[in-house]
Amino acid sequence: MGIIVLDFGGQYAHLIANRIRRLRVFAEIRSPTTDVSELADADGFILSGGPSSVYDEEAPSYNREIFAMGKPMLGLCYGHQLLCHRLGGQVEPGQTHEFGAAYLQVAEATGVLEGMDAREVVWMSHRDHVATIPEGFRVLGSTEDCPVAAMGDHERKIYGLQFHPEVTHSVRGMEMLENFVALTGAERSWTMERYIEETMERVRVQAEGRKVFLLVSGGVDSSVAFLLLNRALGEDRVLGLHIDNGFMRKGETALVERLMKESGFANLKVVDASDDFLQVTEGLAEPEAKRLAIGEEFVRVRDRALAALELDPEEWLLGQGTLYTDTIESGGTENAALIKTHHNRVGVIEELLAEGKVVEPLDQLYKDEARELGETLGLPHHLVWRHPFPGPGLAVRALCSEGAAAMEGMDEVEAEAQKAAARFGLELAVLPLQSVGVQGDARTYAHPAVVTGPGEWENLEALSTELTNNFTSINRVIWLLGPEQRPLQGLKRGFLTRDRLDLLREADAINMAALERHGLMQEVTQMPTVLVPLSSDGVQESVVLRPISTDDFMTARFSQLSRDFLDDVCGRLLALEGIEAVFYDITHKPPGTVEWE
Ligand code: XMP
């Protein structure tokens, strides 16, 4: 039957299933409380990570009988700790919190670690750790801060890894998962074509007798969903609507129209609703408030468009290009924590979902799978490989502020952080604004630190990791690109206004053009340009570049681009009227999310 992933609420639970499917083995996510009668055919279980501690009263409940089934098991992060706890070992709160890259010292290259070298780069995100292993287990590997990073009982084929082999930054993680799959003897026969067939059938059953109306942003996800729905139901039963919400990139709407026409879709309409969106977000500064307002306005605009088209709402379902990542980060599965609300997971849509009125053909997939699906369905290559752009668009890249903010209790943190920076020959300040991050499977909303001075990537990376690991009030680190001296900046009042959005649109267009010019569109997976209301005169403000590379968007590395590129964009951005400083985000994910809000 394949591998069952038991979801303990980890941000990576579905990524594990994605990885197993990449190994061409069927994988399915199930609740840990599932009855064993439904799991009898499983070849093995993977226990996901999760935001809890095994000692929490509200730790996810699970069916103890699963552990007595005698099947191979692999516990990851929280799953590793749970295995230990359940089988008679000891879990302890960690002294240091470990986030990001770590070196695994392999003690025994056996079982899941078969074929590994003495030292492997792995990706950690945890607080608790295993202190004493259960009887019958052996320690297979450790890291500097984690004495039992890998353990195994070869006889029972039960393994635990404190790190996340499922993320691509665990360099040989796929081989470790492959080792486990081989140990279970699961059949390797799963394909994308099979997924398409199954999904089209699922869509046909759900939409039986009805039609589907879909908002098409022009991004990869909604385009692929649009195509799949067209294929499954036929053009007559699908209608696409592109809403210009005023938060689009420069020239975006025109491009979407052209691309869809070229792809042969005649069932796409376009409306300009930018005034409406500016109105509902007027005066809002808090990221979640902005996201909610935008999400709800999407639905209102959709309803108005439906009314104008005189489509019967009973006859039409709502289609969405939601990926699994959008659901998980909105706290949309049983045990997951809320990281940020994606626009397709707000209240009104939740209600429609509960009524079975939302069709989401990609809801089990990750970005890389959605792209593979697009290619398999024949969507043009350039459309499939465009950089992703969030639904709320530039609205979540223009940070808003009520003006000067107090920074209580931050002096001490800043002084300590400055000492760390000084060791690298850099100066540091903690900024009076906040951005969203993700650490240990939970959302953070904390301060960025800015470092100034000449930096080598290696030093900047080490300092950034050190700061975010040691100070909970710092979840992001940025580096000053220009001007040479950072102006003494405070926080200016700034909201989602046309002027600010136009400024950000210009800055973003400059950055995208530079990526093209320097041939970096593939190497850099995404490069949000963020407008931050840091200002020395209450008029001008600042821009942050956030180039990252990632395969799955659940984890990401900040890109280390050439001095040539940096000088080129920095010069052009500083020449823009209204921009006084340019920064570069040097934070991996975790601890920072890709977007700032
Ligand atoms: P984060 O910021 O969560 O971003 O690390 C991961 C990926 O998701 C995109 N993103 C969104 N996409 N609606 C979307 O369609 C949203 O509300 C949203 N928020 C983030 C982000 O651009 C990145 O690719």
PDB file of N, CA and C and ligand atoms in Angstrom, residues 221 291 326 329 339-344 367 388-392 396-397 526 528 553 589 592-597, ligand 1:
ATOM      1  N   ASP A 221       0.363  28.516  -9.766  1.00  0.00           N
ATOM      2  CA  ASP A 221      -0.646  27.647  -9.152  1.00  0.00           C
ATOM      3  C   ASP A 221      -2.019  27.812  -9.791  1.00  0.00           C
ATOM      4  N   ARG A 291      -3.951  40.879   5.564  1.00  0.00           N
ATOM      5  CA  ARG A 291      -4.229  39.629   4.841  1.00  0.00           C
ATOM      6  C   ARG A 291      -5.716  39.274   4.882  1.00  0.00           C
ATOM      7  N   ASP A 326       0.035  26.296   1.449  1.00  0.00           N
ATOM      8  CA  ASP A 326      -0.864  27.381   1.877  1.00  0.00           C
ATOM      9  C   ASP A 326      -1.735  26.908   3.032  1.00  0.00           C
ATOM     10  N   GLU A 329       0.500  26.317   6.431  1.00  0.00           N
ATOM     11  CA  GLU A 329       0.988  27.499   7.148  1.00  0.00           C
ATOM     12  C   GLU A 329      -0.154  28.313   7.724  1.00  0.00           C
ATOM     13  N   ILE A 339       1.163  29.970  11.043  1.00  0.00           N
ATOM     14  CA  ILE A 339       2.348  30.774  10.734  1.00  0.00           C
ATOM     15  C   ILE A 339       1.876  32.097  10.126  1.00  0.00           C
ATOM     16  N   LYS A 340       1.084  32.025   9.071  1.00  0.00           N
ATOM     17  CA  LYS A 340       0.455  33.224   8.525  1.00  0.00           C
ATOM     18  C   LYS A 340      -0.758  32.769   7.731  1.00  0.00           C
ATOM     19  N   THR A 341      -1.770  33.626   7.684  1.00  0.00           N
ATOM     20  CA  THR A 341      -2.988  33.229   6.990  1.00  0.00           C
ATOM     21  C   THR A 341      -2.842  33.496   5.505  1.00  0.00           C
ATOM     22  N   HIS A 342      -2.966  32.478   4.686  1.00  0.00           N
ATOM     23  CA  HIS A 342      -2.938  32.687   3.251  1.00  0.00           C
ATOM     24  C   HIS A 342      -4.317  33.137   2.807  1.00  0.00           C
ATOM     25  N   HIS A 343      -4.360  33.943   1.747  1.00  0.00           N
ATOM     26  CA  HIS A 343      -5.639  34.564   1.381  1.00  0.00           C
ATOM     27  C   HIS A 343      -6.701  33.540   1.025  1.00  0.00           C
ATOM     28  N   ASN A 344      -6.285  32.320   0.646  1.00  0.00           N
ATOM     29  CA  ASN A 344      -7.319  31.340   0.312  1.00  0.00           C
ATOM     30  C   ASN A 344      -7.700  30.464   1.504  1.00  0.00           C
ATOM     31  N   LYS A 367       4.961  23.074  -4.506  1.00  0.00           N
ATOM     32  CA  LYS A 367       5.247  23.867  -5.701  1.00  0.00           C
ATOM     33  C   LYS A 367       5.948  23.039  -6.783  1.00  0.00           C
ATOM     34  N   PRO A 388       7.183  32.639  -8.315  1.00  0.00           N
ATOM     35  CA  PRO A 388       5.884  32.742  -7.656  1.00  0.00           C
ATOM     36  C   PRO A 388       5.672  34.127  -7.060  1.00  0.00           C
ATOM     37  N   PHE A 389       4.420  34.502  -6.989  1.00  0.00           N
ATOM     38  CA  PHE A 389       4.041  35.819  -6.474  1.00  0.00           C
ATOM     39  C   PHE A 389       2.849  35.608  -5.561  1.00  0.00           C
ATOM     40  N   PRO A 390       2.896  36.091  -4.321  1.00  0.00           N
ATOM     41  CA  PRO A 390       1.797  35.773  -3.395  1.00  0.00           C
ATOM     42  C   PRO A 390       0.477  36.415  -3.816  1.00  0.00           C
ATOM     43  N   GLY A 391      -0.629  35.778  -3.459  1.00  0.00           N
ATOM     44  CA  GLY A 391      -1.962  36.287  -3.794  1.00  0.00           C
ATOM     45  C   GLY A 391      -2.164  37.743  -3.382  1.00  0.00           C
ATOM     46  N   PRO A 392      -1.835  38.095  -2.132  1.00  0.00           N
ATOM     47  CA  PRO A 392      -2.024  39.495  -1.728  1.00  0.00           C
ATOM     48  C   PRO A 392      -0.944  40.412  -2.306  1.00  0.00           C
ATOM     49  N   VAL A 396       1.674  42.583   0.867  1.00  0.00           N
ATOM     50  CA  VAL A 396       2.430  41.988   1.977  1.00  0.00           C
ATOM     51  C   VAL A 396       3.926  42.289   1.860  1.00  0.00           C
ATOM     52  N   ARG A 397       4.276  43.087   0.841  1.00  0.00           N
ATOM     53  CA  ARG A 397       5.686  43.470   0.698  1.00  0.00           C
ATOM     54  C   ARG A 397       5.882  44.956   0.991  1.00  0.00           C
ATOM     55  N   GLN A 526      13.108  33.093  -6.015  1.00  0.00           N
ATOM     56  CA  GLN A 526      12.154  34.175  -5.802  1.00  0.00           C
ATOM     57  C   GLN A 526      12.915  35.329  -5.173  1.00  0.00           C
ATOM     58  N   PRO A 528      11.497  38.640  -3.441  1.00  0.00           N
ATOM     59  CA  PRO A 528      10.623  39.726  -3.023  1.00  0.00           C
ATOM     60  C   PRO A 528      11.418  41.011  -2.808  1.00  0.00           C
ATOM     61  N   PHE A 553       9.828  25.739  -0.755  1.00  0.00           N
ATOM     62  CA  PHE A 553       9.315  26.941  -0.088  1.00  0.00           C
ATOM     63  C   PHE A 553       9.058  26.762   1.414  1.00  0.00           C
ATOM     64  N   LYS A 589      15.206  30.422   5.852  1.00  0.00           N
ATOM     65  CA  LYS A 589      13.886  30.034   6.347  1.00  0.00           C
ATOM     66  C   LYS A 589      13.947  28.579   6.789  1.00  0.00           C
ATOM     67  N   GLY A 592      13.459  32.952   9.220  1.00  0.00           N
ATOM     68  CA  GLY A 592      12.609  33.981   8.591  1.00  0.00           C
ATOM     69  C   GLY A 592      11.710  33.325   7.566  1.00  0.00           C
ATOM     70  N   THR A 593      10.489  33.819   7.357  1.00  0.00           N
ATOM     71  CA  THR A 593       9.707  33.333   6.221  1.00  0.00           C
ATOM     72  C   THR A 593      10.232  34.036   4.975  1.00  0.00           C
ATOM     73  N   VAL A 594       9.789  33.608   3.788  1.00  0.00           N
ATOM     74  CA  VAL A 594      10.243  34.262   2.561  1.00  0.00           C
ATOM     75  C   VAL A 594       9.716  35.690   2.544  1.00  0.00           C
ATOM     76  N   GLU A 595       8.404  35.822   2.683  1.00  0.00           N
ATOM     77  CA  GLU A 595       7.796  37.157   2.732  1.00  0.00           C
ATOM     78  C   GLU A 595       7.981  37.720   4.138  1.00  0.00           C
ATOM     79  N   TRP A 596       7.931  39.037   4.241  1.00  0.00           N
ATOM     80  CA  TRP A 596       8.108  39.665   5.557  1.00  0.00           C
ATOM     81  C   TRP A 596       6.821  39.687   6.357  1.00  0.00           C
ATOM     82  N   GLU A 597       5.689  39.518   5.665  1.00  0.00           N
ATOM     83  CA  GLU A 597       4.416  39.564   6.393  1.00  0.00           C
ATOM     84  C   GLU A 597       3.628  38.302   6.134  1.00  0.00           C
TER      85      GLU A 597
HETATM   86  P1  XMP B   1       6.544  32.363   3.179  1.00  0.00           P
HETATM   87  O1  XMP B   1       6.549  33.846   3.328  1.00  0.00           O
HETATM   88  O2  XMP B   1       5.377  31.736   3.868  1.00  0.00           O
HETATM   89  O3  XMP B   1       6.371  32.083   1.642  1.00  0.00           O
HETATM   90  O4  XMP B   1       7.834  31.735   3.587  1.00  0.00           O
HETATM   91  C1  XMP B   1       6.409  30.823   1.039  1.00  0.00           C
HETATM   92  C2  XMP B   1       5.911  30.989  -0.377  1.00  0.00           C
HETATM   93  O5  XMP B   1       4.510  31.291  -0.351  1.00  0.00           O
HETATM   94  C3  XMP B   1       4.275  32.531  -0.965  1.00  0.00           C
HETATM   95  N1  XMP B   1       3.208  33.193  -0.217  1.00  0.00           N
HETATM   96  C4  XMP B   1       1.936  33.264  -0.622  1.00  0.00           C
HETATM   97  N2  XMP B   1       1.352  32.819  -1.735  1.00  0.00           N
HETATM   98  N3  XMP B   1      -0.717  33.656  -1.005  1.00  0.00           N
HETATM   99  C5  XMP B   1       0.031  33.033  -1.931  1.00  0.00           C
HETATM  100  O6  XMP B   1      -0.507  32.651  -2.965  1.00  0.00           O
HETATM  101  C6  XMP B   1      -0.210  34.139   0.148  1.00  0.00           C
HETATM  102  O7  XMP B   1      -0.912  34.707   0.962  1.00  0.00           O
HETATM  103  C7  XMP B   1       1.198  33.931   0.341  1.00  0.00           C
HETATM  104  N4  XMP B   1       2.054  34.253   1.349  1.00  0.00           N
HETATM  105  C8  XMP B   1       3.290  33.773   0.970  1.00  0.00           C
HETATM  106  C9  XMP B   1       5.591  33.269  -0.918  1.00  0.00           C
HETATM  107  O8  XMP B   1       5.678  34.258  -1.925  1.00  0.00           O
HETATM  108  C10 XMP B   1       6.565  32.135  -1.108  1.00  0.00           C
HETATM  109  O9  XMP B   1       6.663  31.781  -2.452  1.00  0.00           O
END
